[in-house]
Coordinates of C-alpha atoms and ligand atoms in Angstrom, one line a residue:
M1 CA -0.2 0.2 0.3
G2 CA 2.6 2.1 1.0
R3 CA 4.0 2.2 -2.3
L4 CA 0.6 2.8 -4.1
W5 CA 0.2 5.9 -2.2
R6 CA 3.9 7.4 -3.1
R7 CA 2.0 6.5 -6.7
E8 CA -0.2 9.1 -6.4
F9 CA 1.5 11.6 -4.4
G10 CA 4.3 11.2 -7.4
R11 CA 1.1 11.8 -9.5
L12 CA -0.3 15.0 -7.8
A13 CA 2.6 16.9 -7.5
T14 CA 3.5 16.0 -11.2
L15 CA 0.0 18.3 -12.2
V16 CA 1.3 20.6 -9.8
A17 CA 4.5 21.3 -11.1
A18 CA 3.5 20.6 -14.5
G19 CA 0.6 23.4 -13.5
A20 CA 3.1 25.8 -12.2
L21 CA 5.2 25.3 -15.6
V22 CA 2.4 26.0 -18.2
G23 CA 1.3 29.6 -15.4
W24 CA 5.0 30.2 -15.6
P25 CA 5.0 32.1 -19.0
F26 CA 1.6 34.0 -18.6
S27 CA 3.3 34.6 -15.1
A28 CA -0.1 32.8 -13.8
I29 CA 1.4 30.3 -11.1
P30 CA -1.4 30.2 -9.1
I31 CA -3.9 29.7 -11.7
G32 CA -1.6 27.0 -13.1
I33 CA -1.5 25.2 -9.1
A34 CA -5.2 25.3 -9.2
A35 CA -5.6 24.0 -12.6
G36 CA -3.2 21.1 -11.9
L37 CA -5.5 20.5 -8.2
L38 CA -8.9 20.6 -10.0
F39 CA -7.9 18.1 -13.1
C40 CA -6.8 15.7 -9.5
L41 CA -9.9 16.3 -7.7
A42 CA -12.1 15.9 -10.9
F43 CA -10.2 12.6 -11.5
H44 CA -11.1 11.1 -8.0
L45 CA -14.5 12.1 -7.8
R46 CA -14.7 10.9 -11.6
Q47 CA -13.6 7.5 -9.8
L48 CA -15.7 7.8 -6.6
H49 CA -19.4 8.0 -8.7
A50 CA -18.0 4.9 -10.8
L51 CA -17.4 3.1 -6.7
H52 CA -20.6 4.4 -6.2
Q53 CA -22.6 3.3 -8.9
W54 CA -21.1 0.1 -8.2
L55 CA -22.0 -0.4 -5.2
T56 CA -25.2 0.6 -6.0
L57 CA -26.3 -0.5 -9.1
R58 CA -24.7 -3.3 -9.9
P59 CA -22.2 -4.9 -6.4
Q60 CA -23.1 -8.6 -8.0
E61 CA -20.8 -7.7 -11.5
E62 CA -17.0 -7.1 -11.8
P63 CA -16.1 -3.7 -10.2
P64 CA -14.7 -0.5 -12.6
A65 CA -11.5 -0.7 -14.3
A66 CA -9.3 1.2 -12.5
S67 CA -5.1 1.9 -11.5
G68 CA -3.5 2.7 -8.9
L69 CA -4.8 3.4 -5.2
W70 CA -8.6 3.1 -6.6
G71 CA -8.1 -0.3 -8.8
E72 CA -6.4 -1.7 -4.8
L73 CA -9.6 -0.7 -3.3
F74 CA -12.0 -1.5 -5.9
D75 CA -10.4 -4.9 -5.7
R76 CA -10.5 -4.9 -2.3
L77 CA -14.3 -4.6 -1.6
Y78 CA -14.9 -7.2 -4.3
R79 CA -12.9 -10.0 -2.9
Y80 CA -14.3 -9.2 0.7
Q81 CA -17.7 -8.9 -1.3
K82 CA -17.8 -12.1 -2.4
R83 CA -16.4 -13.6 1.5
Q84 CA -19.1 -12.5 2.9
R85 CA -21.5 -14.1 -0.3
L86 CA -19.5 -17.1 0.3
T87 CA -20.5 -16.8 4.5
Q88 CA -23.8 -15.6 3.6
Q89 CA -24.5 -18.7 1.4
R90 CA -22.7 -21.1 4.2
L91 CA -25.1 -19.7 7.0
R92 CA -28.2 -19.9 4.9
A93 CA -27.4 -23.6 3.9
T94 CA -26.9 -24.1 8.0
L95 CA -29.7 -22.8 8.4
Q96 CA -31.8 -24.5 5.7
R97 CA -30.7 -27.3 6.9
I98 CA -31.2 -26.6 11.2
Q99 CA -35.2 -25.6 9.8
E100 CA -35.5 -29.0 8.1
S101 CA -34.7 -30.8 10.4
S102 CA -37.0 -29.3 13.4
E103 CA -39.5 -29.5 10.5
A104 CA -39.2 -33.4 10.5
M105 CA -39.2 -33.2 14.6
R106 CA -42.9 -33.9 15.9
D107 CA -42.5 -32.0 18.5
S108 CA -43.6 -28.5 18.1
V109 CA -40.6 -26.0 18.1
V110 CA -41.5 -22.4 18.3
M111 CA -38.4 -19.3 17.7
L112 CA -38.9 -16.0 19.5
D113 CA -37.2 -12.6 19.3
R114 CA -36.3 -11.0 22.1
H115 CA -39.7 -9.1 23.0
G116 CA -41.7 -12.5 22.7
D117 CA -43.0 -12.5 18.7
L118 CA -43.6 -15.6 17.2
E119 CA -40.3 -15.6 14.9
W120 CA -40.0 -19.1 13.2
W121 CA -42.2 -22.9 13.9
N122 CA -42.7 -25.8 12.5
S123 CA -45.4 -28.1 11.4
A124 CA -46.2 -29.1 14.5
A125 CA -45.9 -26.3 16.0
E126 CA -49.3 -25.3 13.1
R127 CA -50.2 -29.0 14.0
M128 CA -50.8 -28.6 17.9
L129 CA -50.6 -25.0 18.8
G130 CA -53.3 -24.0 15.9
L131 CA -50.4 -21.3 14.6
K132 CA -51.1 -19.9 11.4
P133 CA -48.6 -19.8 8.7
Q134 CA -46.8 -16.6 8.0
L135 CA -49.7 -14.9 9.3
D136 CA -49.1 -15.3 12.7
R137 CA -45.4 -13.7 12.3
G138 CA -44.7 -11.1 15.0
Q139 CA -47.4 -12.1 17.0
H140 CA -46.7 -11.9 20.6
I141 CA -46.6 -15.4 21.8
T142 CA -49.0 -14.9 25.1
N143 CA -51.5 -14.0 22.1
L144 CA -52.0 -17.1 20.9
L145 CA -50.8 -19.4 23.7
R146 CA -54.0 -17.4 26.3
D147 CA -53.8 -20.3 29.0
P148 CA -53.4 -18.1 32.1
R149 CA -50.3 -21.0 33.6
F150 CA -48.4 -20.2 30.4
V151 CA -48.6 -16.7 30.3
D152 CA -47.8 -17.2 34.2
Y153 CA -44.8 -19.9 33.1
F154 CA -43.5 -17.4 30.0
H155 CA -42.8 -14.2 32.4
G156 CA -41.3 -16.0 35.3
R157 CA -38.6 -16.8 33.2
D158 CA -37.6 -19.6 35.6
Y159 CA -37.7 -22.5 33.0
R160 CA -36.4 -25.9 34.8
E161 CA -39.0 -27.6 35.3
P162 CA -41.8 -28.0 32.2
L163 CA -45.0 -26.7 32.1
T164 CA -48.6 -29.6 31.0
L165 CA -50.6 -27.7 29.5
P166 CA -53.8 -28.8 27.3
S167 CA -53.6 -28.3 23.3
P168 CA -54.9 -24.5 23.4
I169 CA -57.1 -26.1 20.4
D170 CA -57.2 -29.7 21.0
E171 CA -58.3 -29.9 25.2
S172 CA -58.1 -33.9 24.7
L173 CA -54.1 -32.9 23.6
I174 CA -51.8 -32.7 26.5
L175 CA -48.7 -30.6 25.5
Q176 CA -45.6 -30.8 27.8
F177 CA -43.6 -26.9 27.7
Q178 CA -40.2 -26.6 27.8
I179 CA -38.6 -22.0 27.0
T180 CA -34.8 -22.3 26.4
L181 CA -33.6 -19.3 27.1
Y182 CA -30.8 -18.3 24.3
G183 CA -28.9 -15.4 22.3
D184 CA -29.9 -12.3 22.9
D185 CA -32.6 -12.7 25.2
E186 CA -34.1 -14.7 22.5
R187 CA -36.7 -18.3 23.5
L188 CA -36.9 -21.4 21.8
V189 CA -40.4 -23.0 23.0
M190 CA -40.9 -26.4 22.8
A191 CA -44.1 -28.6 23.0
R192 CA -43.5 -32.5 23.1
D193 CA -47.2 -34.2 23.1
I194 CA -47.9 -36.5 26.2
T195 CA -50.9 -37.5 25.7
R196 CA -49.9 -41.3 25.8
L197 CA -48.0 -40.8 28.9
H198 CA -50.9 -38.8 30.5
R199 CA -53.0 -41.5 30.6
L200 CA -50.8 -43.8 31.9
E201 CA -50.3 -41.7 35.1
Q202 CA -53.8 -41.0 35.3
M203 CA -54.8 -44.5 34.7
R204 CA -51.7 -45.5 37.6
R205 CA -54.1 -42.9 40.0
D206 CA -57.2 -44.1 39.7
F207 CA -55.9 -47.8 40.4
V208 CA -54.6 -46.1 43.7
A209 CA -56.7 -44.6 44.4
N210 CA -59.5 -47.3 43.7
V211 CA -57.8 -50.2 45.0
S212 CA -57.1 -48.1 48.4
H213 CA -60.8 -47.0 48.8
E214 CA -61.6 -50.6 48.1
L215 CA -59.1 -51.6 50.7
R216 CA -60.6 -49.5 53.0
T217 CA -64.0 -50.9 54.4
P218 CA -62.5 -54.7 54.8
L219 CA -60.1 -53.2 57.4
T220 CA -62.7 -51.3 58.8
V221 CA -64.6 -54.2 60.1
L222 CA -61.3 -56.5 59.7
A223 CA -60.5 -53.5 62.5
G224 CA -63.4 -53.8 64.6
Y225 CA -63.6 -57.2 65.2
L226 CA -59.8 -57.6 66.0
E227 CA -60.4 -54.4 68.1
T228 CA -63.8 -56.6 69.8
Y229 CA -61.5 -59.2 70.8
T230 CA -58.0 -57.9 71.5
D231 CA -60.6 -56.5 75.0
M232 CA -61.6 -59.9 74.8
A233 CA -57.8 -61.2 75.2
G234 CA -58.1 -61.8 78.8
Q235 CA -60.5 -64.7 77.7
L236 CA -58.9 -66.1 75.5
P237 CA -55.1 -68.5 75.6
P238 CA -52.1 -66.2 75.7
R239 CA -50.7 -67.6 72.9
M240 CA -54.2 -66.3 71.2
G241 CA -53.9 -63.2 72.7
R242 CA -50.1 -62.5 70.9
G243 CA -51.6 -63.7 68.0
L244 CA -54.7 -60.9 68.1
S245 CA -52.4 -58.0 69.1
Q246 CA -50.4 -58.7 66.5
M247 CA -52.7 -59.2 63.8
K248 CA -54.5 -55.8 65.3
A249 CA -50.6 -54.1 64.9
Q250 CA -50.6 -55.2 61.8
T251 CA -54.1 -53.8 60.6
D252 CA -53.2 -50.4 61.8
R253 CA -50.6 -50.0 60.0
M254 CA -52.0 -51.4 57.0
Q255 CA -54.7 -49.0 58.1
N256 CA -52.8 -46.0 57.6
L257 CA -51.2 -46.9 54.1
V258 CA -54.5 -47.3 52.9
N259 CA -55.2 -43.8 54.2
D260 CA -51.6 -42.2 53.5
L261 CA -52.6 -43.8 49.5
L262 CA -55.7 -41.8 49.9
L263 CA -54.3 -38.7 50.9
L264 CA -51.9 -38.8 48.3
S265 CA -54.3 -39.0 45.7
R266 CA -56.4 -36.8 46.3
L267 CA -53.8 -34.3 46.3
E268 CA -52.0 -36.0 43.2
I269 CA -55.9 -35.1 41.1
D270 CA -57.1 -32.3 42.5
Q271 CA -56.2 -28.8 42.4
G272 CA -56.7 -27.3 46.5
G273 CA -57.0 -24.1 46.9
R274 CA -60.6 -24.2 47.2
D275 CA -60.3 -24.1 51.2
D276 CA -57.5 -22.3 51.9
A277 CA -57.3 -19.7 54.4
P278 CA -55.6 -17.4 56.6
L279 CA -53.9 -19.9 59.8
A280 CA -53.9 -19.2 63.2
M281 CA -50.0 -20.9 63.1
G282 CA -49.3 -20.0 67.3
E283 CA -52.9 -23.0 67.9
L284 CA -51.8 -25.4 65.1
L285 CA -48.3 -25.6 66.1
E286 CA -49.7 -25.5 69.6
S287 CA -52.0 -28.7 69.0
V288 CA -49.4 -30.9 66.7
Q289 CA -46.8 -29.7 69.6
N290 CA -50.3 -31.8 71.8
D291 CA -50.5 -34.7 69.7
A292 CA -46.9 -35.7 69.2
V293 CA -46.3 -35.5 72.8
A294 CA -48.7 -37.8 73.3
L295 CA -46.8 -39.9 70.6
S296 CA -43.3 -39.8 72.2
E297 CA -44.9 -41.0 75.5
G298 CA -42.2 -39.0 78.0
R299 CA -39.2 -40.0 76.0
Q300 CA -38.7 -36.6 74.0
S301 CA -38.5 -32.8 75.1
I302 CA -40.6 -30.6 72.3
R303 CA -41.3 -26.6 71.9
V304 CA -43.1 -25.0 70.3
E305 CA -41.8 -21.3 69.5
V306 CA -43.7 -18.7 66.9
E307 CA -41.3 -15.6 65.8
E308 CA -43.9 -14.6 62.8
S309 CA -46.4 -12.7 63.1
R310 CA -48.6 -13.0 60.2
A311 CA -51.1 -16.0 59.1
L312 CA -50.6 -18.8 56.7
F313 CA -52.6 -18.4 54.1
G314 CA -53.9 -22.4 53.3
S315 CA -56.0 -25.9 53.7
E316 CA -55.5 -26.7 57.8
Q317 CA -55.6 -29.7 57.3
E318 CA -52.5 -29.7 54.5
I319 CA -50.7 -27.9 56.6
R320 CA -51.7 -29.9 59.7
S321 CA -51.2 -33.0 58.2
T322 CA -47.2 -31.8 56.9
L323 CA -46.3 -30.2 60.3
S324 CA -47.9 -33.5 61.7
N325 CA -46.3 -35.3 59.9
L326 CA -42.9 -34.0 60.4
A327 CA -42.6 -33.9 64.2
F328 CA -44.3 -37.4 64.2
N329 CA -40.8 -38.2 62.1
A330 CA -39.4 -36.7 64.8
V331 CA -40.1 -38.4 68.1
R332 CA -40.0 -42.3 65.8
Y333 CA -36.0 -41.0 64.3
A334 CA -34.7 -39.0 66.7
G335 CA -34.0 -40.7 70.1
E336 CA -34.8 -40.6 73.6
G337 CA -33.7 -37.6 75.3
R338 CA -33.8 -36.1 71.8
H339 CA -35.4 -31.7 72.1
I340 CA -37.6 -30.9 69.0
V341 CA -38.3 -27.5 68.2
L342 CA -42.0 -26.8 66.0
R343 CA -40.9 -23.5 64.4
W344 CA -43.0 -20.7 63.0
R345 CA -39.9 -17.6 61.7
P346 CA -39.5 -15.0 59.4
H347 CA -37.5 -16.2 56.5
G348 CA -36.1 -13.5 53.6
E349 CA -39.7 -11.6 52.9
G350 CA -41.5 -15.2 53.8
A351 CA -41.8 -17.8 56.1
C352 CA -40.4 -20.8 57.1
L353 CA -42.7 -23.6 59.2
E354 CA -39.8 -25.3 60.7
V355 CA -39.1 -29.2 62.8
E356 CA -35.3 -29.0 64.3
D357 CA -34.3 -32.2 66.6
D358 CA -30.7 -32.9 68.0
G359 CA -30.8 -36.7 67.5
E360 CA -29.5 -39.1 65.2
G361 CA -29.7 -36.8 62.1
I362 CA -29.8 -38.9 58.4
D363 CA -26.4 -39.5 55.7
P364 CA -26.1 -36.5 53.3
V365 CA -26.3 -39.5 50.9
H366 CA -30.2 -40.2 51.5
L367 CA -31.7 -36.6 51.2
P368 CA -32.3 -35.7 47.9
R369 CA -34.3 -39.5 47.8
L370 CA -35.8 -38.7 50.7
T371 CA -39.2 -37.4 49.7
E372 CA -39.9 -40.4 47.1
R373 CA -42.6 -42.9 48.0
F374 CA -41.5 -45.5 49.9
Y375 CA -38.1 -44.3 50.6
R376 CA -36.2 -45.4 54.1
V377 CA -33.0 -44.8 55.5
D378 CA -33.5 -47.7 57.7
K379 CA -36.5 -50.0 56.4
G380 CA -36.5 -52.2 59.4
R381 CA -36.9 -48.7 61.9
S382 CA -39.3 -47.7 59.7
T383 CA -41.6 -50.4 59.8
A384 CA -41.4 -50.6 64.1
T385 CA -41.8 -47.5 64.4
G386 CA -45.4 -47.7 62.1
G387 CA -43.8 -45.4 59.5
T388 CA -46.2 -45.4 56.4
G389 CA -43.1 -44.5 53.7
L390 CA -45.1 -41.7 52.8
G391 CA -45.7 -38.9 55.4
L392 CA -42.5 -37.1 53.7
A393 CA -43.8 -37.4 49.5
I394 CA -47.1 -36.1 51.5
V395 CA -44.9 -32.9 52.6
K396 CA -43.4 -32.2 49.4
H397 CA -47.2 -33.1 47.8
V398 CA -49.0 -30.1 50.0
L399 CA -46.1 -27.4 50.0
L400 CA -46.4 -28.2 46.2
R401 CA -50.2 -26.8 46.4
H402 CA -49.1 -23.6 49.0
D403 CA -46.3 -22.1 46.9
A404 CA -43.7 -23.5 49.3
R405 CA -40.1 -26.1 48.8
L406 CA -39.1 -28.4 51.4
E407 CA -35.2 -27.9 52.7
I408 CA -33.5 -30.7 54.7
D409 CA -30.5 -30.0 56.5
S410 CA -29.1 -33.1 58.5
R411 CA -26.2 -34.5 59.3
P412 CA -25.6 -37.7 61.0
G413 CA -24.9 -37.6 64.8
R414 CA -25.9 -33.3 64.4
G415 CA -28.8 -34.0 63.7
A416 CA -31.9 -32.9 61.7
T417 CA -33.7 -29.9 60.6
F418 CA -37.2 -29.8 58.1
R419 CA -37.7 -26.2 56.8
C420 CA -40.9 -25.7 54.6
L421 CA -40.2 -22.4 53.4
F422 CA -43.1 -19.9 52.2
P423 CA -43.1 -16.8 50.1
A424 CA -44.2 -13.7 51.4
E425 CA -47.8 -14.2 48.7
R426 CA -48.8 -17.0 50.9
L427 CA -48.8 -14.3 54.0
R428 CA -51.3 -12.8 55.8
H429 CA -50.5 -9.4 58.2
T430 CA -54.3 -9.9 59.2
T431 CA -55.7 -11.4 62.2
D432 CA -59.4 -11.8 60.6
N433 CA -60.6 -14.8 59.8
V434 CA -57.9 -16.9 61.0
Q435 CA -59.3 -20.1 60.7
P436 CA -58.8 -21.3 64.4
A437 CA -56.4 -24.8 64.4
Ligands
ADP501 P1 -41.4 -43.4 57.1 O1 -43.3 -44.0 56.8 O2 -40.5 -44.4 57.1 O3 -41.4 -42.4 58.3 P2 -41.1 -40.7 55.5 O4 -41.4 -40.6 54.1 O5 -42.1 -39.6 57.0 O6 -41.6 -42.3 55.8 O7 -39.5 -40.6 55.8 C1 -38.6 -41.3 54.8 C2 -37.2 -41.5 55.7 O8 -36.9 -40.1 56.3 C3 -37.7 -42.3 57.1 O9 -38.1 -43.3 56.7 C4 -36.5 -41.8 57.7 O10 -35.6 -42.5 58.3 C5 -35.7 -40.4 57.7 N1 -36.6 -39.6 58.8 C6 -37.6 -38.5 58.4 N2 -37.4 -37.8 59.7 C7 -36.0 -38.0 60.4 C8 -35.6 -36.8 61.5 N3 -35.8 -36.2 62.0 N4 -34.6 -38.1 61.6 C9 -33.8 -38.9 61.2 N5 -33.9 -39.7 59.5 C10 -35.4 -38.9 59.2

């Protein structure tokens, strides 16, 4: 480039010198220089015009012929344009391949821009979500998927868990939505048809609910007779008396199991929220404390601490069952001579319902699976203490229905703390209409 610039300056100097030389005999050197400069300017303007014409009218074609600096400039621009075109072609081909593979997918794929407006979608999205080709482009997704649960999910920006909803065009089609954030706050909405899975899940739930329900009546009859016979145990031979009390204990266990299974089915099937009311937590804690004291039979000390004045807005029956499950577990597993605290306290903006014990604790490897149905750390021990293996599963479901989450903090030998964390929206300042526990 240095060489070309030197030549350009040389040309300018030659023109100026020639102008001065021509003007000298007429004593008009400045005019001669000005004429030389003008000539140079005219040349560059002509090249600029040619460049403009080329770029605006026929950028695909070869550049106009030019020499020197302008020639070099045209060549470089041409090469650069060619490279750009090639990259564009490659990008277009890749995009097309991606779109073709998305098109072949059975799941709906919808691409949204950073405002949530529709940019592109595959034909499965037209089938499942009722999006119209071309017509819906640029529409906001919540104008087309209007279900309030989807709108909340979309604006909530917490996409860790998928959302299950019926299709907006066919109620019998059950879809699982998953949103992914990418690029500059753009979103990819995927919807999968899970109708079959949903039906199977429904069948499983119905089956468990029906079996539990059918078992209830025979169990009540059995328990009733056994109750009467154990009352008469004194009149029976001792071997029969022992057998009867064992039968009674096992029937009680089965009844507890059936009741817990029915409660879990109800929690799963029913949306909840109908009997929600502000709950007087102090009274509720004391009432559960009394039950826990009765179960403990003096083996542990059980205390209540209320540090939060706001009431919890929820279902009295469900929150009571949660607290009872946690408190009874503490009584069952903490061991003799331990201390148990039932606590209602502020936590950030929200509040925490907590059951703490200083008992044997739980090995951290078990913590992630503790809320699974029938998961036990020590099966023999749990059965002996009358556990059904469903207590923490019930707790988890109740908390889900109350927008709360369970946090378990425990180390072997250091006790266990079960925290139910409720958001501020679930709390009420008012003491009016507070449901007595
Ligand atoms: P279970 O009916 O067996 O008590 P849960 O779902 O209530 O079923 O509890 C699951 C397991 O968690 C229990 O079997 C027990 O091993 C453990 N666990 C629960 N609470 C405590 C606690 N406070 N201390 C130690 N272990 C506990």
